[in-house]
Short mmCIF file of C-alpha atoms and ligand atoms in Angstrom, two decimals:
data_model
loop_
_atom_site.label_atom_id
_atom_site.label_comp_id
_atom_site.label_asym_id
_atom_site.label_seq_id
_atom_site.Cartn_x
_atom_site.Cartn_y
_atom_site.Cartn_z
CA MET A 3 23.55 12.89 18.71
CA ASP A 4 22.31 10.75 21.57
CA THR A 5 24.48 7.65 21.16
CA LYS A 6 22.57 5.71 23.83
CA VAL A 7 19.42 5.90 21.76
CA GLN A 8 21.46 4.92 18.72
CA GLN A 9 22.84 1.80 20.40
CA ASP A 10 19.57 0.78 21.96
CA LYS A 11 17.30 1.15 19.01
CA GLY A 12 15.21 -1.96 19.52
CA ILE A 13 13.74 -4.34 16.99
CA TYR A 14 11.64 -2.81 14.26
CA LEU A 15 8.97 -5.22 13.02
CA ASP A 16 6.47 -2.78 11.54
CA TYR A 17 7.63 -2.55 7.92
CA ASN A 18 4.02 -2.48 6.76
CA ALA A 19 3.57 0.85 8.54
CA THR A 20 6.65 2.36 6.98
CA THR A 21 10.23 1.50 6.06
CA PRO A 22 13.53 3.24 6.67
CA VAL A 23 14.96 4.97 3.61
CA ASP A 24 17.54 2.74 1.92
CA PRO A 25 20.99 4.39 2.21
CA LYS A 26 21.34 4.23 -1.60
CA VAL A 27 18.05 6.10 -1.92
CA PHE A 28 19.16 8.74 0.55
CA GLN A 29 22.44 9.17 -1.27
CA ALA A 30 20.65 9.68 -4.58
CA MET A 31 18.26 12.23 -3.08
CA GLU A 32 20.82 14.40 -1.32
CA PRO A 33 22.14 16.45 -4.28
CA TYR A 34 18.58 17.39 -5.21
CA PHE A 35 18.25 19.32 -1.95
CA LYS A 36 21.52 21.11 -2.57
CA GLU A 37 23.25 21.79 -5.88
CA PHE A 38 20.45 20.42 -8.10
CA PHE A 39 17.65 22.35 -6.43
CA GLY A 40 15.99 23.62 -9.61
CA ASN A 41 12.30 23.64 -10.42
CA PRO A 42 11.54 21.12 -13.19
CA ALA A 43 9.04 23.60 -14.60
CA SER A 44 11.82 26.17 -15.23
CA ALA A 45 12.19 25.35 -18.90
CA GLY A 46 14.62 28.16 -19.62
CA HIS A 47 17.77 27.21 -17.76
CA HIS A 48 20.24 24.55 -16.68
CA TRP A 49 18.90 24.18 -13.11
CA GLY A 50 15.40 23.49 -14.40
CA TRP A 51 16.63 20.97 -17.00
CA LEU A 52 18.65 19.05 -14.44
CA ALA A 53 15.62 18.75 -12.20
CA GLU A 54 13.38 17.81 -15.10
CA ASN A 55 15.79 15.13 -16.27
CA ALA A 56 15.87 13.67 -12.77
CA VAL A 57 12.07 13.52 -12.63
CA THR A 58 11.94 11.91 -16.08
CA LYS A 59 14.38 9.22 -14.96
CA ALA A 60 12.47 8.58 -11.73
CA ARG A 61 9.18 8.35 -13.61
CA ALA A 62 10.66 5.65 -15.85
CA GLN A 63 12.02 3.75 -12.83
CA VAL A 64 8.66 3.87 -11.05
CA ALA A 65 6.77 2.92 -14.23
CA SER A 66 9.08 -0.02 -14.82
CA LEU A 67 8.42 -1.44 -11.34
CA ILE A 68 4.72 -1.82 -12.18
CA GLY A 69 4.98 -2.60 -15.90
CA ALA A 70 3.60 0.75 -17.06
CA LYS A 71 4.63 3.50 -19.45
CA SER A 72 6.21 6.64 -17.98
CA SER A 73 3.32 8.71 -19.32
CA GLU A 74 0.91 6.66 -17.20
CA ILE A 75 2.55 7.66 -13.89
CA ILE A 76 1.42 10.78 -12.04
CA PHE A 77 3.35 11.65 -8.89
CA THR A 78 1.21 12.42 -5.84
CA GLY A 79 1.77 13.03 -2.14
CA GLY A 80 1.24 9.35 -1.30
CA ALA A 81 -1.25 6.53 -1.65
CA THR A 82 -3.89 8.25 0.47
CA GLU A 83 -3.96 11.07 -2.05
CA SER A 84 -3.96 8.68 -5.03
CA ASN A 85 -6.87 6.70 -3.55
CA ASN A 86 -8.91 9.83 -2.87
CA TRP A 87 -8.18 11.20 -6.31
CA VAL A 88 -9.50 8.08 -8.07
CA ILE A 89 -12.82 8.33 -6.28
CA PHE A 90 -13.43 12.08 -6.45
CA GLY A 91 -11.71 12.60 -9.82
CA LEU A 92 -13.93 9.98 -11.39
CA ILE A 93 -17.16 11.26 -9.82
CA SER A 94 -16.34 14.74 -11.06
CA LYS A 95 -15.59 13.48 -14.59
CA LEU A 96 -18.73 11.32 -14.80
CA ARG A 97 -20.98 14.10 -13.51
CA GLU A 98 -19.48 16.56 -15.95
CA GLU A 99 -20.29 14.20 -18.82
CA ASN A 100 -23.72 12.98 -17.66
CA PRO A 101 -25.05 15.08 -14.79
CA ASN A 102 -28.19 12.99 -14.34
CA GLU A 103 -26.79 9.50 -14.69
CA PRO A 104 -26.64 7.42 -11.48
CA ILE A 105 -23.17 6.22 -10.41
CA HIS A 106 -22.40 2.94 -8.64
CA PHE A 107 -19.03 1.98 -7.13
CA ILE A 108 -17.98 -1.39 -5.67
CA THR A 109 -15.37 -1.93 -2.97
CA SER A 110 -14.87 -4.23 0.03
CA THR A 111 -15.14 -4.03 3.81
CA VAL A 112 -11.40 -4.56 4.36
CA GLU A 113 -9.93 -1.63 2.44
CA HIS A 114 -7.47 0.92 3.81
CA SER A 115 -9.19 3.82 5.57
CA SER A 116 -8.31 6.14 2.65
CA ILE A 117 -10.68 4.10 0.48
CA MET A 118 -13.26 3.32 3.19
CA LYS A 119 -13.69 6.96 4.21
CA ALA A 120 -13.48 8.41 0.71
CA MET A 121 -16.16 5.92 -0.41
CA ALA A 122 -18.32 6.96 2.55
CA ALA A 123 -17.87 10.59 1.48
CA ALA A 124 -18.85 9.58 -2.07
CA GLN A 125 -22.07 8.11 -0.69
CA LYS A 126 -22.87 11.49 0.86
CA MET A 127 -22.39 12.98 -2.61
CA GLY A 128 -25.12 10.71 -3.94
CA VAL A 129 -22.97 7.87 -5.29
CA GLU A 130 -24.25 4.37 -4.63
CA VAL A 131 -21.46 2.31 -3.01
CA ASP A 132 -21.42 -1.40 -2.17
CA PHE A 133 -18.91 -2.54 0.45
CA LEU A 134 -18.64 -6.25 -0.37
CA PRO A 135 -17.97 -8.84 2.33
CA VAL A 136 -14.81 -10.94 2.11
CA ASN A 137 -14.18 -14.61 2.92
CA SER A 138 -12.58 -15.67 6.20
CA PHE A 139 -9.10 -15.19 4.66
CA GLY A 140 -9.88 -11.60 3.72
CA GLN A 141 -10.26 -12.14 -0.03
CA VAL A 142 -13.09 -10.72 -2.06
CA GLU A 143 -14.59 -13.51 -4.17
CA ILE A 144 -15.27 -13.20 -7.89
CA GLU A 145 -18.86 -14.43 -7.59
CA THR A 146 -19.59 -11.85 -4.90
CA ILE A 147 -18.33 -9.12 -7.22
CA ARG A 148 -20.21 -10.51 -10.22
CA LYS A 149 -23.50 -10.39 -8.31
CA ALA A 150 -22.90 -6.80 -7.21
CA ILE A 151 -22.40 -5.41 -10.73
CA LYS A 152 -25.15 -3.07 -11.94
CA PRO A 153 -25.72 -1.40 -15.31
CA HIS A 154 -24.41 1.87 -13.87
CA THR A 155 -21.35 0.44 -12.05
CA LYS A 156 -18.42 2.66 -13.03
CA LEU A 157 -15.64 1.64 -10.66
CA MET A 158 -14.41 -1.33 -8.66
CA SER A 159 -11.70 -0.68 -6.11
CA PHE A 160 -10.00 -3.50 -4.24
CA ILE A 161 -6.87 -3.58 -2.13
CA TRP A 162 -4.21 -5.85 -3.68
CA VAL A 163 -2.27 -6.83 -0.55
CA ASN A 164 -4.05 -6.08 2.68
CA ASN A 165 -1.98 -3.83 4.94
CA GLU A 166 -3.16 -5.50 8.16
CA ILE A 167 -3.40 -9.20 7.35
CA GLY A 168 -1.20 -9.48 4.26
CA THR A 169 -3.82 -11.38 2.23
CA ILE A 170 -3.47 -11.08 -1.55
CA ASN A 171 -6.62 -10.42 -3.58
CA PRO A 172 -6.92 -12.09 -7.02
CA ILE A 173 -6.47 -8.78 -8.85
CA PRO A 174 -5.72 -10.16 -12.37
CA GLU A 175 -8.91 -12.26 -12.22
CA ILE A 176 -10.94 -9.31 -10.95
CA ALA A 177 -9.45 -7.20 -13.76
CA ARG A 178 -10.81 -9.64 -16.37
CA LEU A 179 -14.29 -9.42 -14.84
CA ALA A 180 -14.09 -5.62 -14.77
CA LYS A 181 -13.00 -5.53 -18.41
CA ASP A 182 -15.84 -7.83 -19.51
CA HIS A 183 -18.28 -5.34 -17.99
CA LYS A 184 -16.41 -2.21 -19.11
CA ILE A 185 -15.96 -1.09 -15.50
CA TYR A 186 -12.76 0.64 -14.35
CA LEU A 187 -10.68 -1.40 -11.91
CA HIS A 188 -8.64 0.51 -9.36
CA THR A 189 -6.34 -1.31 -6.98
CA ASP A 190 -4.66 0.04 -3.89
CA ALA A 191 -1.29 -1.63 -4.46
CA THR A 192 0.53 0.18 -1.67
CA GLN A 193 1.57 -3.09 -0.01
CA ALA A 194 1.94 -4.98 -3.30
CA ALA A 195 4.21 -2.89 -5.53
CA GLY A 196 7.82 -3.77 -4.86
CA LYS A 197 6.88 -6.89 -2.90
CA ILE A 198 5.05 -9.15 -5.33
CA PRO A 199 5.15 -9.19 -9.16
CA VAL A 200 2.93 -6.40 -10.46
CA ASN A 201 2.33 -5.66 -14.13
CA ALA A 202 -0.43 -3.11 -14.51
CA THR A 203 -0.49 -3.29 -18.31
CA GLU A 204 -0.56 -7.06 -18.72
CA MET A 205 -2.82 -7.65 -15.74
CA GLY A 206 -5.46 -5.29 -17.13
CA ILE A 207 -5.47 -2.81 -14.27
CA ASP A 208 -6.91 0.64 -15.05
CA LEU A 209 -5.86 2.65 -12.01
CA MET A 210 -3.34 1.84 -9.31
CA SER A 211 -2.16 3.65 -6.17
CA PHE A 212 1.15 3.11 -4.45
CA SER A 213 3.61 4.88 -2.22
CA ALA A 214 7.38 5.33 -1.79
CA HIS A 215 7.67 4.98 1.97
CA LYS A 216 6.56 1.34 1.95
CA ILE A 217 9.43 0.40 -0.37
CA TYR A 218 12.40 2.08 1.36
CA GLY A 219 11.76 5.44 -0.25
CA PRO A 220 10.87 8.73 1.42
CA LYS A 221 7.52 9.66 2.95
CA GLY A 222 5.15 12.11 1.29
CA VAL A 223 5.47 10.87 -2.29
CA GLY A 224 3.43 8.30 -4.13
CA ALA A 225 1.94 7.69 -7.54
CA LEU A 226 -1.22 7.02 -9.40
CA PHE A 227 -1.04 4.82 -12.49
CA ILE A 228 -3.65 5.90 -15.03
CA ARG A 229 -4.03 3.51 -17.98
CA SER A 230 -3.59 5.27 -21.32
CA LYS A 231 -4.90 2.66 -23.75
CA ASP A 232 -7.59 -0.07 -23.89
CA PRO A 233 -9.22 1.78 -22.20
CA LYS A 234 -7.90 5.31 -21.97
CA VAL A 235 -8.93 6.15 -18.42
CA GLN A 236 -10.30 9.63 -17.82
CA LEU A 237 -10.20 11.38 -14.46
CA ASN A 238 -10.68 15.03 -13.68
CA PRO A 239 -7.64 16.83 -12.20
CA LEU A 240 -6.95 16.51 -8.52
CA ILE A 241 -5.46 19.96 -8.06
CA TYR A 242 -5.68 22.89 -10.46
CA GLY A 243 -2.83 25.33 -10.91
CA GLY A 244 0.35 25.60 -12.92
CA GLY A 245 -0.40 22.53 -15.01
CA GLN A 246 2.27 20.15 -13.72
CA GLU A 247 1.76 16.41 -14.20
CA ARG A 248 -0.10 16.93 -17.48
CA GLY A 249 -2.45 19.37 -15.79
CA LEU A 250 -3.82 16.62 -13.53
CA ARG A 251 -1.94 17.40 -10.32
CA SER A 252 -0.57 20.91 -10.23
CA GLY A 253 2.08 22.13 -7.82
CA THR A 254 5.88 22.25 -7.94
CA LEU A 255 7.20 18.71 -7.89
CA ASN A 256 8.98 17.39 -4.81
CA VAL A 257 12.10 16.56 -6.81
CA PRO A 258 14.30 14.99 -4.07
CA ALA A 259 11.45 12.73 -2.95
CA ILE A 260 10.62 11.76 -6.52
CA VAL A 261 14.27 10.93 -7.20
CA GLY A 262 14.26 8.77 -4.05
CA PHE A 263 11.04 7.05 -5.11
CA GLY A 264 12.66 6.21 -8.46
CA VAL A 265 15.77 4.68 -6.94
CA ALA A 266 13.72 2.80 -4.33
CA ALA A 267 11.56 1.37 -7.12
CA GLU A 268 14.60 0.34 -9.13
CA ILE A 269 16.19 -1.45 -6.16
CA CYS A 270 12.93 -3.30 -5.48
CA GLU A 271 12.55 -4.30 -9.13
CA GLN A 272 16.12 -5.60 -9.37
CA ASN A 273 15.84 -7.63 -6.16
CA LEU A 274 12.19 -8.62 -6.24
CA SER A 275 12.54 -12.39 -6.39
CA ALA A 276 15.55 -12.57 -4.05
CA GLU A 277 13.86 -10.28 -1.53
CA PHE A 278 10.57 -12.18 -1.83
CA ALA A 279 12.38 -15.43 -1.00
CA LYS A 280 14.35 -13.88 1.85
CA LEU A 281 11.30 -12.26 3.45
CA THR A 282 9.20 -15.39 3.05
CA ASN A 283 11.89 -17.42 4.84
CA LEU A 284 12.10 -14.89 7.66
CA ARG A 285 8.33 -14.82 8.02
CA GLU A 286 8.11 -18.62 8.10
CA PHE A 287 10.96 -18.76 10.62
CA LEU A 288 9.09 -16.29 12.82
CA TRP A 289 5.81 -18.18 12.52
CA THR A 290 7.48 -21.47 13.49
CA LYS A 291 9.16 -19.87 16.51
CA LEU A 292 5.93 -18.18 17.58
CA GLN A 293 4.03 -21.46 17.47
CA ASP A 294 6.76 -23.15 19.54
CA ALA A 295 6.77 -20.37 22.12
CA ILE A 296 3.09 -19.50 22.42
CA PRO A 297 0.59 -22.36 22.50
CA GLY A 298 -2.72 -21.44 20.92
CA VAL A 299 -1.36 -18.62 18.72
CA ARG A 300 -3.45 -18.29 15.55
CA LEU A 301 -2.65 -16.86 12.13
CA ASN A 302 -5.07 -14.39 10.55
CA GLY A 303 -5.42 -13.94 6.81
CA HIS A 304 -4.63 -16.43 4.07
CA PRO A 305 -2.17 -19.22 4.92
CA THR A 306 -0.40 -19.07 1.54
CA GLU A 307 -1.84 -16.23 -0.57
CA ARG A 308 -0.13 -13.58 1.53
CA ALA A 309 2.54 -10.91 1.34
CA PRO A 310 6.01 -12.32 1.97
CA ASN A 311 6.71 -10.05 4.91
CA ASN A 312 3.58 -10.02 7.04
CA LEU A 313 2.08 -12.02 9.91
CA ASN A 314 -1.10 -11.12 11.73
CA ILE A 315 -1.63 -13.23 14.81
CA THR A 316 -4.17 -13.67 17.57
CA LEU A 317 -2.97 -14.47 21.08
CA PRO A 318 -6.25 -15.72 22.57
CA GLY A 319 -6.89 -14.24 26.01
CA PHE A 320 -4.11 -11.63 25.85
CA LYS A 321 -5.27 -8.11 25.08
CA THR A 322 -2.80 -6.37 22.78
CA GLU A 323 -3.52 -3.09 24.52
CA GLN A 324 -1.92 -4.56 27.64
CA ILE A 325 0.90 -6.38 25.87
CA LEU A 326 2.14 -3.52 23.69
CA PRO A 327 3.48 -1.35 26.52
CA ARG A 328 5.56 -4.34 27.72
CA LEU A 329 7.08 -4.70 24.26
CA GLN A 330 8.52 -1.19 24.27
CA LYS A 331 11.61 -1.97 22.24
CA ILE A 332 9.82 -4.08 19.67
CA GLY A 333 8.01 -2.15 16.98
CA VAL A 334 4.87 -4.11 16.14
CA SER A 335 1.32 -2.87 15.78
CA THR A 336 -2.26 -3.75 16.50
CA GLY A 337 -3.30 -3.25 12.94
CA SER A 338 -3.06 -0.32 10.65
CA ALA A 339 -0.81 2.54 11.75
CA CYS A 340 -2.82 4.93 9.70
CA GLY A 341 -5.44 5.85 12.26
CA THR A 342 -5.12 8.61 14.78
CA GLY A 343 -3.34 6.45 17.35
CA ALA A 344 -6.55 5.69 19.20
CA MET A 345 -7.23 2.04 20.00
CA VAL A 346 -9.94 1.23 17.53
CA VAL A 347 -11.20 -2.23 16.74
CA SER A 348 -9.78 -3.20 13.36
CA HIS A 349 -12.45 -3.15 10.64
CA VAL A 350 -10.28 -5.57 8.67
CA LEU A 351 -10.25 -8.26 11.35
CA THR A 352 -13.96 -7.85 12.10
CA GLY A 353 -14.46 -7.98 8.33
CA LEU A 354 -13.04 -11.53 8.41
CA GLY A 355 -15.80 -12.47 10.83
CA MET A 356 -13.57 -12.46 13.93
CA ASN A 357 -15.22 -11.62 17.25
CA VAL A 358 -14.24 -8.39 19.00
CA ASP A 359 -12.42 -10.23 21.83
CA ASP A 360 -10.12 -12.00 19.40
CA VAL A 361 -9.60 -8.81 17.39
CA GLN A 362 -8.41 -7.08 20.55
CA CYS A 363 -5.90 -9.89 21.08
CA SER A 364 -4.30 -9.51 17.64
CA LEU A 365 -0.92 -8.21 16.52
CA ARG A 366 0.60 -7.33 13.16
CA ILE A 367 4.25 -8.21 12.72
CA SER A 368 5.97 -7.24 9.49
CA VAL A 369 9.57 -7.94 8.58
CA GLY A 370 11.75 -6.12 6.07
CA ARG A 371 15.03 -5.63 4.26
CA TRP A 372 17.15 -5.43 7.42
CA THR A 373 15.40 -7.93 9.68
CA THR A 374 17.56 -10.81 10.94
CA GLU A 375 16.73 -14.22 12.42
CA GLU A 376 18.56 -13.19 15.57
CA GLU A 377 16.21 -10.23 16.00
CA LEU A 378 13.21 -12.45 15.48
CA LEU A 379 14.39 -14.90 18.14
CA ARG A 380 14.82 -12.06 20.63
CA ALA A 381 11.42 -10.60 19.71
CA VAL A 382 9.67 -13.95 20.24
CA GLU A 383 11.36 -14.30 23.64
CA ILE A 384 10.25 -10.81 24.72
CA LEU A 385 6.72 -11.42 23.44
CA LYS A 386 6.55 -14.73 25.29
CA ASN A 387 7.73 -13.11 28.53
CA SER A 388 5.21 -10.31 28.15
CA LEU A 389 2.41 -12.86 28.33
CA ARG A 390 3.48 -14.14 31.74
N1 PMP B 406 -3.12 1.99 1.34
C1 PMP B 406 -2.50 1.03 2.03
C2 PMP B 406 -2.84 -0.39 1.74
C3 PMP B 406 -1.54 1.36 2.99
O1 PMP B 406 -0.93 0.39 3.67
C4 PMP B 406 -1.24 2.72 3.22
C5 PMP B 406 -0.22 3.13 4.26
N2 PMP B 406 -0.53 2.70 5.54
C6 PMP B 406 -1.92 3.69 2.47
C7 PMP B 406 -2.84 3.29 1.54
C8 PMP B 406 -1.62 5.15 2.64
O2 PMP B 406 -0.39 5.45 2.08
P1 PMP B 406 0.33 6.86 2.34
O3 PMP B 406 0.92 6.74 3.70
O4 PMP B 406 1.36 6.93 1.26
O5 PMP B 406 -0.69 7.91 2.22
#
């Protein structure tokens, strides 16, 4: 192993893009690559039962994090997959039932690309989609949604915590509106689950996507919550095959990753309020130091209704494209890490009404479980020097 790289690993401040796997998660996963390698669908022997038991436990852990029943959790390959499934699984179901009925979906202009692009694809399939504007903090307002509802609206999909700006949408309030109109509410809770209190059952959410790698679990595994009662939500299967995941998402389960997701969820649930407080303090510490060091720095997103771990800032007059290469050993990002790596102007920041110049001078900084004040002080110093 290259020890130099190990010693000089820099300061990672991009926890919204992904998180390292918690050592306890890694430890729990390891045996499921080795001695407990069985296929949970092998119902006839010990190896299969061990794997199945592990998946059952993980499903309960993941369900508990979001206040759901185990039977309402379907494991997927991540939140991108869950988001796509909601849109295309619902269109397919609705068309099967009423081939000639028009379909209308509502979403916003600041969603993750896996909703934005899937909704655009839905439009090409003849679905009417409204991309609602948000206020200058990035929240979709109840009145805006109310006005957009049509007799044939079947789905509303809104991001809970925005991945770029950290703003929290009023999901429980939106859920009440959706229920009054008998419209399904889906929320992309990828940046919410494990960070803020989430109770899908009590908050009246019908469908919810989330992912393990944002909560110190492994990459390539996520979940879709599908409400089973009041209402019983119906989606067509995502993938057909051997009938795994109640026939909704076939394919041999990724047992080690699912086990890791379960443990990661359990750790987050147990430490939610302590971690929320710790991250909020770190974020506030960073924001104070940034304001001291960089006159004119501005905060994007909501000042208080925001994820505990995220800051999105504008450094007026300093193009991020030029600053980033000077920050080599600090892992921050211009916005979402989910694009192709090309410098694209963030649709989220323009969605807030920001002009393109300011958008190009904006940075996302997100702290996490292992961030320290000392690292933040060093990062602010390096950032300040990079502006000289
Ligand atoms: N939605 C949001 C809000 C996200 O932040 C991300 C990850 N960047 C995704 C969806 C996609 O998640 P995954 O990487 O698990 O596909």
